[in-house]
Amino acid sequence: MAIAQSMTQRPRSAQVQILLFVFCFVIGRPCLFALELTNEFFAMDTGVHGDTLQTPAAKAKLLKELGYAGIGWTPPAIPEMLAALDLAGLKMNTLYVGAHMGEGEQKYDPQLPANIKLLKGRDTIIWLFITSKSDPPSSSDSDARAVELVREVADMAAASGLRVALYPHTRLWLERIQDAIRLVKKVERPNVGVTFNLCHCLKVGDSGRIPILLREARPNLFAVTINGADPEGDWDRLIQPLDRGSFDVRGVLRTLQEIQYSGPIGLQLYGVKGDARENLRRSMEAWKDLTR
């Protein structure tokens, strides 16, 4: 009776929400506005460091203990890291590498072809950032050279059954996810997609466009990175442990759920001060709370 009386004094939309909540509670089903993400949640190696985390074995052991699915790795020591991950039953979710398209620049690390072969059959995503000393950021005039370079890396990856996700990075030639989306359409390779990086998206001032950008990227969205953050500021505010900051990370995850994104989600902790173990532990607890 009390519920019925109180509902007569509420707007109709509020009544609908209350009824939905009660209905879901009674039948034991999750509410429509709850997050139910089952994506692989991995830690980027930018936040897995410290005096007691110097070796691949130590890194893998800690990530296993905390419940992470694996690590986003940056060369070298790929064989050693793979061995440690295999022993722990974890995954090398991504491999961070660069492509350089300026005149006179080496296109990529000479070890890249061999490294890609090492990852054959492992479902590791090649994270590709693109730089150029001779072109302004995201110059449309140099798209043709970028397309040629990405296709070369994509063909190497395809031979090992791997995918390539373009990695937008502030102040590099490939800076915004919009640039990555444009480039992917020109590359025309089924194993080439894009990455959404929350911190870099905030840095370039696109926080208000995130839901739109994620929907535009959806057909080719291979990877996502998140972290705690404030909506603006320098890197110490744009990259924080997942339980810190005022930016609505839950809103980003809600959009990912709405577009049915099922790929991996990485934790970015680059430059975060304090004990790495504690930052990773708190971030995992926050992830559980966000997706519970």
PDB file of C-alpha atoms in Angstrom:
ATOM      1  CA  MET A   1       0.000   0.000   0.000  1.00  0.00           C
ATOM      2  CA  ALA A   2       2.818   2.392   0.890  1.00  0.00           C
ATOM      3  CA  ILE A   3       4.515   1.741  -2.431  1.00  0.00           C
ATOM      4  CA  ALA A   4       1.298   2.304  -4.364  1.00  0.00           C
ATOM      5  CA  GLN A   5       0.590   5.577  -2.516  1.00  0.00           C
ATOM      6  CA  SER A   6       4.091   6.924  -3.077  1.00  0.00           C
ATOM      7  CA  MET A   7       3.980   6.049  -6.776  1.00  0.00           C
ATOM      8  CA  THR A   8       0.870   8.185  -7.339  1.00  0.00           C
ATOM      9  CA  GLN A   9       2.956  11.209  -6.392  1.00  0.00           C
ATOM     10  CA  ARG A  10       5.798  10.455  -8.818  1.00  0.00           C
ATOM     11  CA  PRO A  11       6.148  11.278 -12.535  1.00  0.00           C
ATOM     12  CA  ARG A  12       5.130   8.493 -14.865  1.00  0.00           C
ATOM     13  CA  SER A  13       8.714   7.813 -15.999  1.00  0.00           C
ATOM     14  CA  ALA A  14       9.778   7.333 -12.377  1.00  0.00           C
ATOM     15  CA  GLN A  15       6.867   4.950 -11.834  1.00  0.00           C
ATOM     16  CA  VAL A  16       7.993   2.858 -14.789  1.00  0.00           C
ATOM     17  CA  GLN A  17      11.532   2.676 -13.420  1.00  0.00           C
ATOM     18  CA  ILE A  18      10.298   1.586  -9.992  1.00  0.00           C
ATOM     19  CA  LEU A  19       8.017  -1.074 -11.459  1.00  0.00           C
ATOM     20  CA  LEU A  20      10.867  -2.374 -13.613  1.00  0.00           C
ATOM     21  CA  PHE A  21      13.167  -2.584 -10.618  1.00  0.00           C
ATOM     22  CA  VAL A  22      10.564  -4.410  -8.509  1.00  0.00           C
ATOM     23  CA  PHE A  23       9.783  -6.796 -11.370  1.00  0.00           C
ATOM     24  CA  CYS A  24      13.443  -7.646 -11.919  1.00  0.00           C
ATOM     25  CA  PHE A  25      13.979  -8.097  -8.192  1.00  0.00           C
ATOM     26  CA  VAL A  26      10.994 -10.429  -7.813  1.00  0.00           C
ATOM     27  CA  ILE A  27      11.877 -12.697 -10.732  1.00  0.00           C
ATOM     28  CA  GLY A  28      15.575 -12.703  -9.870  1.00  0.00           C
ATOM     29  CA  ARG A  29      16.696 -11.309 -13.233  1.00  0.00           C
ATOM     30  CA  PRO A  30      19.238  -8.483 -13.717  1.00  0.00           C
ATOM     31  CA  CYS A  31      17.721  -5.087 -14.429  1.00  0.00           C
ATOM     32  CA  LEU A  32      18.039  -3.665 -17.924  1.00  0.00           C
ATOM     33  CA  PHE A  33      20.255  -0.845 -16.701  1.00  0.00           C
ATOM     34  CA  ALA A  34      22.742  -3.176 -14.983  1.00  0.00           C
ATOM     35  CA  LEU A  35      26.158  -3.819 -16.499  1.00  0.00           C
ATOM     36  CA  GLU A  36      26.831  -7.406 -17.492  1.00  0.00           C
ATOM     37  CA  LEU A  37      30.243  -7.292 -19.153  1.00  0.00           C
ATOM     38  CA  THR A  38      32.206 -10.490 -19.653  1.00  0.00           C
ATOM     39  CA  ASN A  39      35.067  -8.940 -21.622  1.00  0.00           C
ATOM     40  CA  GLU A  40      38.635 -10.018 -20.942  1.00  0.00           C
ATOM     41  CA  PHE A  41      40.100  -7.417 -18.564  1.00  0.00           C
ATOM     42  CA  PHE A  42      43.881  -7.188 -18.824  1.00  0.00           C
ATOM     43  CA  ALA A  43      46.564  -4.894 -17.465  1.00  0.00           C
ATOM     44  CA  MET A  44      48.841  -2.908 -19.724  1.00  0.00           C
ATOM     45  CA  ASP A  45      52.495  -3.290 -18.799  1.00  0.00           C
ATOM     46  CA  THR A  46      52.650   0.468 -18.174  1.00  0.00           C
ATOM     47  CA  GLY A  47      51.245  -0.230 -14.725  1.00  0.00           C
ATOM     48  CA  VAL A  48      52.946  -3.543 -13.924  1.00  0.00           C
ATOM     49  CA  HIS A  49      56.342  -2.452 -12.646  1.00  0.00           C
ATOM     50  CA  GLY A  50      58.354  -1.876  -9.497  1.00  0.00           C
ATOM     51  CA  ASP A  51      61.202  -3.346  -7.497  1.00  0.00           C
ATOM     52  CA  THR A  52      59.408  -6.647  -6.926  1.00  0.00           C
ATOM     53  CA  LEU A  53      57.941  -6.844 -10.437  1.00  0.00           C
ATOM     54  CA  GLN A  54      61.085  -6.799 -12.520  1.00  0.00           C
ATOM     55  CA  THR A  55      60.772 -10.243 -14.108  1.00  0.00           C
ATOM     56  CA  PRO A  56      58.094 -11.613 -16.449  1.00  0.00           C
ATOM     57  CA  ALA A  57      57.437 -14.362 -13.900  1.00  0.00           C
ATOM     58  CA  ALA A  58      56.753 -11.850 -11.124  1.00  0.00           C
ATOM     59  CA  LYS A  59      54.448  -9.824 -13.360  1.00  0.00           C
ATOM     60  CA  ALA A  60      52.470 -12.878 -14.450  1.00  0.00           C
ATOM     61  CA  LYS A  61      52.212 -14.184 -10.883  1.00  0.00           C
ATOM     62  CA  LEU A  62      50.730 -10.930  -9.587  1.00  0.00           C
ATOM     63  CA  LEU A  63      48.257 -10.569 -12.456  1.00  0.00           C
ATOM     64  CA  LYS A  64      47.108 -14.140 -11.897  1.00  0.00           C
ATOM     65  CA  GLU A  65      46.610 -13.514  -8.183  1.00  0.00           C
ATOM     66  CA  LEU A  66      44.568 -10.377  -8.824  1.00  0.00           C
ATOM     67  CA  GLY A  67      42.363 -11.935 -11.487  1.00  0.00           C
ATOM     68  CA  TYR A  68      43.533 -10.189 -14.664  1.00  0.00           C
ATOM     69  CA  ALA A  69      43.162 -12.050 -17.953  1.00  0.00           C
ATOM     70  CA  GLY A  70      46.657 -11.182 -19.102  1.00  0.00           C
ATOM     71  CA  ILE A  71      48.915  -8.316 -20.081  1.00  0.00           C
ATOM     72  CA  GLY A  72      49.361  -5.786 -22.841  1.00  0.00           C
ATOM     73  CA  TRP A  73      53.065  -6.114 -23.609  1.00  0.00           C
ATOM     74  CA  THR A  74      55.767  -3.919 -25.141  1.00  0.00           C
ATOM     75  CA  PRO A  75      58.924  -5.518 -26.596  1.00  0.00           C
ATOM     76  CA  PRO A  76      61.528  -6.797 -25.925  1.00  0.00           C
ATOM     77  CA  ALA A  77      61.565 -10.073 -23.913  1.00  0.00           C
ATOM     78  CA  ILE A  78      58.556 -11.474 -25.748  1.00  0.00           C
ATOM     79  CA  PRO A  79      59.575 -15.173 -25.433  1.00  0.00           C
ATOM     80  CA  GLU A  80      60.218 -14.776 -21.700  1.00  0.00           C
ATOM     81  CA  MET A  81      56.894 -13.034 -21.133  1.00  0.00           C
ATOM     82  CA  LEU A  82      55.023 -15.640 -23.160  1.00  0.00           C
ATOM     83  CA  ALA A  83      56.595 -18.440 -21.137  1.00  0.00           C
ATOM     84  CA  ALA A  84      55.596 -16.775 -17.858  1.00  0.00           C
ATOM     85  CA  LEU A  85      52.058 -16.167 -19.084  1.00  0.00           C
ATOM     86  CA  ASP A  86      51.688 -19.740 -20.288  1.00  0.00           C
ATOM     87  CA  LEU A  87      52.780 -21.034 -16.885  1.00  0.00           C
ATOM     88  CA  ALA A  88      50.214 -18.822 -15.167  1.00  0.00           C
ATOM     89  CA  GLY A  89      47.464 -19.634 -17.645  1.00  0.00           C
ATOM     90  CA  LEU A  90      47.279 -16.027 -18.825  1.00  0.00           C
ATOM     91  CA  LYS A  91      47.340 -14.308 -22.195  1.00  0.00           C
ATOM     92  CA  MET A  92      49.392 -11.704 -24.027  1.00  0.00           C
ATOM     93  CA  ASN A  93      46.348  -9.712 -25.056  1.00  0.00           C
ATOM     94  CA  THR A  94      48.186  -7.071 -27.046  1.00  0.00           C
ATOM     95  CA  LEU A  95      51.655  -6.262 -28.361  1.00  0.00           C
ATOM     96  CA  TYR A  96      52.452  -2.549 -28.610  1.00  0.00           C
ATOM     97  CA  VAL A  97      54.547  -1.662 -31.669  1.00  0.00           C
ATOM     98  CA  GLY A  98      55.168   1.389 -33.825  1.00  0.00           C
ATOM     99  CA  ALA A  99      55.103   2.189 -37.521  1.00  0.00           C
ATOM    100  CA  HIS A 100      56.971   5.222 -38.841  1.00  0.00           C
ATOM    101  CA  MET A 101      56.042   6.643 -42.200  1.00  0.00           C
ATOM    102  CA  GLY A 102      58.166   9.773 -42.494  1.00  0.00           C
ATOM    103  CA  GLU A 103      60.738  10.024 -45.268  1.00  0.00           C
ATOM    104  CA  GLY A 104      64.014   8.427 -44.231  1.00  0.00           C
ATOM    105  CA  GLU A 105      62.491   6.738 -41.173  1.00  0.00           C
ATOM    106  CA  GLN A 106      62.733   3.016 -40.522  1.00  0.00           C
ATOM    107  CA  LYS A 107      59.244   1.668 -41.175  1.00  0.00           C
ATOM    108  CA  TYR A 108      59.149  -0.531 -38.079  1.00  0.00           C
ATOM    109  CA  ASP A 109      61.333  -2.561 -35.739  1.00  0.00           C
ATOM    110  CA  PRO A 110      63.324  -5.081 -37.822  1.00  0.00           C
ATOM    111  CA  GLN A 111      62.271  -7.727 -35.273  1.00  0.00           C
ATOM    112  CA  LEU A 112      58.581  -7.155 -35.913  1.00  0.00           C
ATOM    113  CA  PRO A 113      58.158  -9.932 -38.532  1.00  0.00           C
ATOM    114  CA  ALA A 114      59.839 -12.460 -36.215  1.00  0.00           C
ATOM    115  CA  ASN A 115      57.851 -11.239 -33.206  1.00  0.00           C
ATOM    116  CA  ILE A 116      54.592 -11.638 -35.091  1.00  0.00           C
ATOM    117  CA  LYS A 117      55.551 -15.202 -35.990  1.00  0.00           C
ATOM    118  CA  LEU A 118      56.181 -15.917 -32.286  1.00  0.00           C
ATOM    119  CA  LEU A 119      52.558 -15.000 -31.579  1.00  0.00           C
ATOM    120  CA  LYS A 120      50.991 -17.272 -34.163  1.00  0.00           C
ATOM    121  CA  GLY A 121      47.802 -18.857 -32.849  1.00  0.00           C
ATOM    122  CA  ARG A 122      47.751 -16.827 -29.620  1.00  0.00           C
ATOM    123  CA  ASP A 123      44.970 -14.343 -30.475  1.00  0.00           C
ATOM    124  CA  THR A 124      47.251 -11.453 -29.534  1.00  0.00           C
ATOM    125  CA  ILE A 125      46.247  -8.114 -31.036  1.00  0.00           C
ATOM    126  CA  ILE A 126      49.035  -6.091 -32.646  1.00  0.00           C
ATOM    127  CA  TRP A 127      48.631  -2.598 -31.230  1.00  0.00           C
ATOM    128  CA  LEU A 128      49.987  -0.269 -33.903  1.00  0.00           C
ATOM    129  CA  PHE A 129      50.746   3.385 -33.260  1.00  0.00           C
ATOM    130  CA  ILE A 130      51.836   5.528 -36.212  1.00  0.00           C
ATOM    131  CA  THR A 131      54.346   8.380 -36.183  1.00  0.00           C
ATOM    132  CA  SER A 132      55.849  10.691 -38.768  1.00  0.00           C
ATOM    133  CA  LYS A 133      58.583  13.288 -38.398  1.00  0.00           C
ATOM    134  CA  SER A 134      57.704  14.944 -41.688  1.00  0.00           C
ATOM    135  CA  ASP A 135      53.894  15.101 -41.531  1.00  0.00           C
ATOM    136  CA  PRO A 136      51.579  17.042 -39.224  1.00  0.00           C
ATOM    137  CA  PRO A 137      49.270  14.954 -36.998  1.00  0.00           C
ATOM    138  CA  SER A 138      46.715  13.074 -39.048  1.00  0.00           C
ATOM    139  CA  SER A 139      47.448  14.878 -42.308  1.00  0.00           C
ATOM    140  CA  SER A 140      45.007  13.616 -44.913  1.00  0.00           C
ATOM    141  CA  ASP A 141      47.665  14.185 -47.591  1.00  0.00           C
ATOM    142  CA  SER A 142      49.773  11.385 -46.134  1.00  0.00           C
ATOM    143  CA  ASP A 143      46.951   8.864 -45.733  1.00  0.00           C
ATOM    144  CA  ALA A 144      48.144   6.968 -48.795  1.00  0.00           C
ATOM    145  CA  ARG A 145      51.550   6.260 -47.229  1.00  0.00           C
ATOM    146  CA  ALA A 146      49.925   5.265 -43.960  1.00  0.00           C
ATOM    147  CA  VAL A 147      47.558   2.882 -45.752  1.00  0.00           C
ATOM    148  CA  GLU A 148      50.457   1.198 -47.533  1.00  0.00           C
ATOM    149  CA  LEU A 149      52.370   0.776 -44.281  1.00  0.00           C
ATOM    150  CA  VAL A 150      49.384  -0.573 -42.332  1.00  0.00           C
ATOM    151  CA  ARG A 151      48.602  -3.045 -45.085  1.00  0.00           C
ATOM    152  CA  GLU A 152      52.174  -4.345 -44.922  1.00  0.00           C
ATOM    153  CA  VAL A 153      51.895  -4.971 -41.175  1.00  0.00           C
ATOM    154  CA  ALA A 154      48.382  -6.387 -41.594  1.00  0.00           C
ATOM    155  CA  ASP A 155      49.565  -8.948 -44.148  1.00  0.00           C
ATOM    156  CA  MET A 156      52.320 -10.099 -41.795  1.00  0.00           C
ATOM    157  CA  ALA A 157      49.778 -10.430 -38.993  1.00  0.00           C
ATOM    158  CA  ALA A 158      47.280 -12.285 -41.193  1.00  0.00           C
ATOM    159  CA  ALA A 159      49.912 -14.902 -42.007  1.00  0.00           C
ATOM    160  CA  SER A 160      50.013 -15.702 -38.264  1.00  0.00           C
ATOM    161  CA  GLY A 161      46.253 -15.473 -37.809  1.00  0.00           C
ATOM    162  CA  LEU A 162      46.492 -12.186 -35.896  1.00  0.00           C
ATOM    163  CA  ARG A 163      44.640  -8.895 -35.982  1.00  0.00           C
ATOM    164  CA  VAL A 164      45.963  -5.330 -35.987  1.00  0.00           C
ATOM    165  CA  ALA A 165      44.292  -2.556 -33.977  1.00  0.00           C
ATOM    166  CA  LEU A 166      45.374   0.993 -34.764  1.00  0.00           C
ATOM    167  CA  TYR A 167      46.313   2.785 -31.536  1.00  0.00           C
ATOM    168  CA  PRO A 168      45.427   6.503 -31.407  1.00  0.00           C
ATOM    169  CA  HIS A 169      47.971   8.393 -29.335  1.00  0.00           C
ATOM    170  CA  THR A 170      48.006  12.090 -28.477  1.00  0.00           C
ATOM    171  CA  ARG A 171      50.504  14.184 -30.477  1.00  0.00           C
ATOM    172  CA  LEU A 172      51.404  11.358 -32.840  1.00  0.00           C
ATOM    173  CA  TRP A 173      50.407  11.268 -36.506  1.00  0.00           C
ATOM    174  CA  LEU A 174      47.538   8.939 -35.619  1.00  0.00           C
ATOM    175  CA  GLU A 175      46.087  10.947 -32.757  1.00  0.00           C
ATOM    176  CA  ARG A 176      42.322  10.472 -32.582  1.00  0.00           C
ATOM    177  CA  ILE A 177      40.015   7.494 -32.925  1.00  0.00           C
ATOM    178  CA  GLN A 178      38.308   9.419 -35.736  1.00  0.00           C
ATOM    179  CA  ASP A 179      41.609   9.253 -37.634  1.00  0.00           C
ATOM    180  CA  ALA A 180      41.864   5.518 -36.998  1.00  0.00           C
ATOM    181  CA  ILE A 181      38.316   4.922 -38.240  1.00  0.00           C
ATOM    182  CA  ARG A 182      39.042   6.888 -41.414  1.00  0.00           C
ATOM    183  CA  LEU A 183      42.260   4.982 -42.027  1.00  0.00           C
ATOM    184  CA  VAL A 184      40.728   1.542 -41.436  1.00  0.00           C
ATOM    185  CA  LYS A 185      38.124   2.210 -44.097  1.00  0.00           C
ATOM    186  CA  LYS A 186      40.897   2.987 -46.579  1.00  0.00           C
ATOM    187  CA  VAL A 187      43.095   0.036 -45.580  1.00  0.00           C
ATOM    188  CA  GLU A 188      40.329  -2.453 -46.392  1.00  0.00           C
ATOM    189  CA  ARG A 189      41.780  -5.406 -44.526  1.00  0.00           C
ATOM    190  CA  PRO A 190      39.422  -7.574 -42.422  1.00  0.00           C
ATOM    191  CA  ASN A 191      42.090  -8.069 -39.761  1.00  0.00           C
ATOM    192  CA  VAL A 192      42.624  -4.321 -39.227  1.00  0.00           C
ATOM    193  CA  GLY A 193      40.534  -2.408 -36.702  1.00  0.00           C
ATOM    194  CA  VAL A 194      40.769   0.383 -34.155  1.00  0.00           C
ATOM    195  CA  THR A 195      41.417   0.908 -30.457  1.00  0.00           C
ATOM    196  CA  PHE A 196      39.518   3.254 -28.188  1.00  0.00           C
ATOM    197  CA  ASN A 197      41.845   4.789 -25.586  1.00  0.00           C
ATOM    198  CA  LEU A 198      39.941   6.666 -22.908  1.00  0.00           C
ATOM    199  CA  CYS A 199      42.847   8.788 -21.653  1.00  0.00           C
ATOM    200  CA  HIS A 200      43.892   9.919 -25.136  1.00  0.00           C
ATOM    201  CA  CYS A 201      40.292  10.650 -26.075  1.00  0.00           C
ATOM    202  CA  LEU A 202      39.992  12.877 -23.012  1.00  0.00           C
ATOM    203  CA  LYS A 203      43.325  14.544 -23.746  1.00  0.00           C
ATOM    204  CA  VAL A 204      42.251  15.700 -27.211  1.00  0.00           C
ATOM    205  CA  GLY A 205      38.996  17.100 -25.815  1.00  0.00           C
ATOM    206  CA  ASP A 206      36.542  14.522 -27.132  1.00  0.00           C
ATOM    207  CA  SER A 207      34.979  13.472 -23.810  1.00  0.00           C
ATOM    208  CA  GLY A 208      31.533  14.684 -24.828  1.00  0.00           C
ATOM    209  CA  ARG A 209      31.606  12.668 -28.052  1.00  0.00           C
ATOM    210  CA  ILE A 210      32.603   9.300 -26.619  1.00  0.00           C
ATOM    211  CA  PRO A 211      29.235   7.527 -27.066  1.00  0.00           C
ATOM    212  CA  ILE A 212      29.044   8.708 -30.687  1.00  0.00           C
ATOM    213  CA  LEU A 213      32.650   7.762 -31.404  1.00  0.00           C
ATOM    214  CA  LEU A 214      32.235   4.281 -29.937  1.00  0.00           C
ATOM    215  CA  ARG A 215      29.176   3.679 -32.091  1.00  0.00           C
ATOM    216  CA  GLU A 216      31.041   4.881 -35.183  1.00  0.00           C
ATOM    217  CA  ALA A 217      33.965   2.604 -34.340  1.00  0.00           C
ATOM    218  CA  ARG A 218      31.821  -0.432 -33.490  1.00  0.00           C
ATOM    219  CA  PRO A 219      32.173  -2.340 -36.818  1.00  0.00           C
ATOM    220  CA  ASN A 220      35.963  -2.262 -36.441  1.00  0.00           C
ATOM    221  CA  LEU A 221      36.454  -1.921 -32.679  1.00  0.00           C
ATOM    222  CA  PHE A 222      39.056  -4.512 -31.683  1.00  0.00           C
ATOM    223  CA  ALA A 223      40.318  -3.179 -28.327  1.00  0.00           C
ATOM    224  CA  VAL A 224      39.501  -0.675 -25.576  1.00  0.00           C
ATOM    225  CA  THR A 225      41.557   0.846 -22.760  1.00  0.00           C
ATOM    226  CA  ILE A 226      40.128   2.496 -19.655  1.00  0.00           C
ATOM    227  CA  ASN A 227      41.296   3.975 -16.363  1.00  0.00           C
ATOM    228  CA  GLY A 228      40.097   6.254 -13.647  1.00  0.00           C
ATOM    229  CA  ALA A 229      40.191   9.877 -14.731  1.00  0.00           C
ATOM    230  CA  ASP A 230      38.955  13.407 -14.333  1.00  0.00           C
ATOM    231  CA  PRO A 231      37.293  14.895 -17.431  1.00  0.00           C
ATOM    232  CA  GLU A 232      40.196  17.239 -18.142  1.00  0.00           C
ATOM    233  CA  GLY A 233      43.662  18.197 -16.984  1.00  0.00           C
ATOM    234  CA  ASP A 234      47.170  16.855 -17.384  1.00  0.00           C
ATOM    235  CA  TRP A 235      48.132  13.171 -17.428  1.00  0.00           C
ATOM    236  CA  ASP A 236      48.151  12.858 -13.637  1.00  0.00           C
ATOM    237  CA  ARG A 237      44.399  13.595 -13.770  1.00  0.00           C
ATOM    238  CA  LEU A 238      43.641  11.818 -17.033  1.00  0.00           C
ATOM    239  CA  ILE A 239      45.243   8.532 -15.908  1.00  0.00           C
ATOM    240  CA  GLN A 240      44.405   7.281 -12.426  1.00  0.00           C
ATOM    241  CA  PRO A 241      43.611   3.906 -10.835  1.00  0.00           C
ATOM    242  CA  LEU A 242      40.155   2.754 -11.828  1.00  0.00           C
ATOM    243  CA  ASP A 243      38.658   3.590  -8.421  1.00  0.00           C
ATOM    244  CA  ARG A 244      39.721   7.248  -8.640  1.00  0.00           C
ATOM    245  CA  GLY A 245      38.623  10.272 -10.645  1.00  0.00           C
ATOM    246  CA  SER A 246      35.311  11.959 -11.372  1.00  0.00           C
ATOM    247  CA  PHE A 247      34.867  10.916 -15.006  1.00  0.00           C
ATOM    248  CA  ASP A 248      31.967   8.534 -15.633  1.00  0.00           C
ATOM    249  CA  VAL A 249      33.800   5.370 -16.658  1.00  0.00           C
ATOM    250  CA  ARG A 250      30.623   3.391 -16.009  1.00  0.00           C
ATOM    251  CA  GLY A 251      28.996   5.398 -18.785  1.00  0.00           C
ATOM    252  CA  VAL A 252      31.706   4.264 -21.209  1.00  0.00           C
ATOM    253  CA  LEU A 253      31.182   0.650 -20.179  1.00  0.00           C
ATOM    254  CA  ARG A 254      27.436   1.066 -20.529  1.00  0.00           C
ATOM    255  CA  THR A 255      27.903   2.254 -24.118  1.00  0.00           C
ATOM    256  CA  LEU A 256      30.171  -0.719 -24.817  1.00  0.00           C
ATOM    257  CA  GLN A 257      27.430  -3.000 -23.520  1.00  0.00           C
ATOM    258  CA  GLU A 258      24.815  -1.258 -25.643  1.00  0.00           C
ATOM    259  CA  ILE A 259      26.850  -1.715 -28.832  1.00  0.00           C
ATOM    260  CA  GLN A 260      27.559  -5.330 -27.819  1.00  0.00           C
ATOM    261  CA  TYR A 261      31.329  -4.930 -27.774  1.00  0.00           C
ATOM    262  CA  SER A 262      32.844  -8.257 -26.714  1.00  0.00           C
ATOM    263  CA  GLY A 263      36.567  -7.630 -27.212  1.00  0.00           C
ATOM    264  CA  PRO A 264      39.287  -7.142 -24.586  1.00  0.00           C
ATOM    265  CA  ILE A 265      39.444  -4.143 -22.262  1.00  0.00           C
ATOM    266  CA  GLY A 266      42.832  -3.023 -20.979  1.00  0.00           C
ATOM    267  CA  LEU A 267      43.743  -1.072 -17.846  1.00  0.00           C
ATOM    268  CA  GLN A 268      46.005   1.919 -18.497  1.00  0.00           C
ATOM    269  CA  LEU A 269      48.128   3.054 -15.543  1.00  0.00           C
ATOM    270  CA  TYR A 270      50.949   4.869 -17.324  1.00  0.00           C
ATOM    271  CA  GLY A 271      52.755   7.281 -15.026  1.00  0.00           C
ATOM    272  CA  VAL A 272      50.545   6.544 -12.012  1.00  0.00           C
ATOM    273  CA  LYS A 273      52.497   6.992  -8.805  1.00  0.00           C
ATOM    274  CA  GLY A 274      52.385   4.781  -5.751  1.00  0.00           C
ATOM    275  CA  ASP A 275      52.684   1.043  -5.246  1.00  0.00           C
ATOM    276  CA  ALA A 276      51.907  -0.820  -8.463  1.00  0.00           C
ATOM    277  CA  ARG A 277      50.464  -3.816  -6.639  1.00  0.00           C
ATOM    278  CA  GLU A 278      48.037  -1.618  -4.744  1.00  0.00           C
ATOM    279  CA  ASN A 279      47.042   0.318  -7.870  1.00  0.00           C
ATOM    280  CA  LEU A 280      46.356  -2.930  -9.703  1.00  0.00           C
ATOM    281  CA  ARG A 281      44.474  -4.418  -6.765  1.00  0.00           C
ATOM    282  CA  ARG A 282      42.259  -1.375  -6.312  1.00  0.00           C
ATOM    283  CA  SER A 283      41.611  -1.172 -10.034  1.00  0.00           C
ATOM    284  CA  MET A 284      40.538  -4.806 -10.155  1.00  0.00           C
ATOM    285  CA  GLU A 285      38.140  -4.253  -7.258  1.00  0.00           C
ATOM    286  CA  ALA A 286      36.728  -1.245  -9.086  1.00  0.00           C
ATOM    287  CA  TRP A 287      36.317  -3.326 -12.252  1.00  0.00           C
ATOM    288  CA  LYS A 288      34.381  -5.932 -10.290  1.00  0.00           C
ATOM    289  CA  ASP A 289      32.169  -3.239  -8.786  1.00  0.00           C
ATOM    290  CA  LEU A 290      31.551  -1.645 -12.190  1.00  0.00           C
ATOM    291  CA  THR A 291      30.640  -4.910 -13.875  1.00  0.00           C
ATOM    292  CA  ARG A 292      28.992  -6.759 -11.003  1.00  0.00           C
TER     293      ARG A 292
END
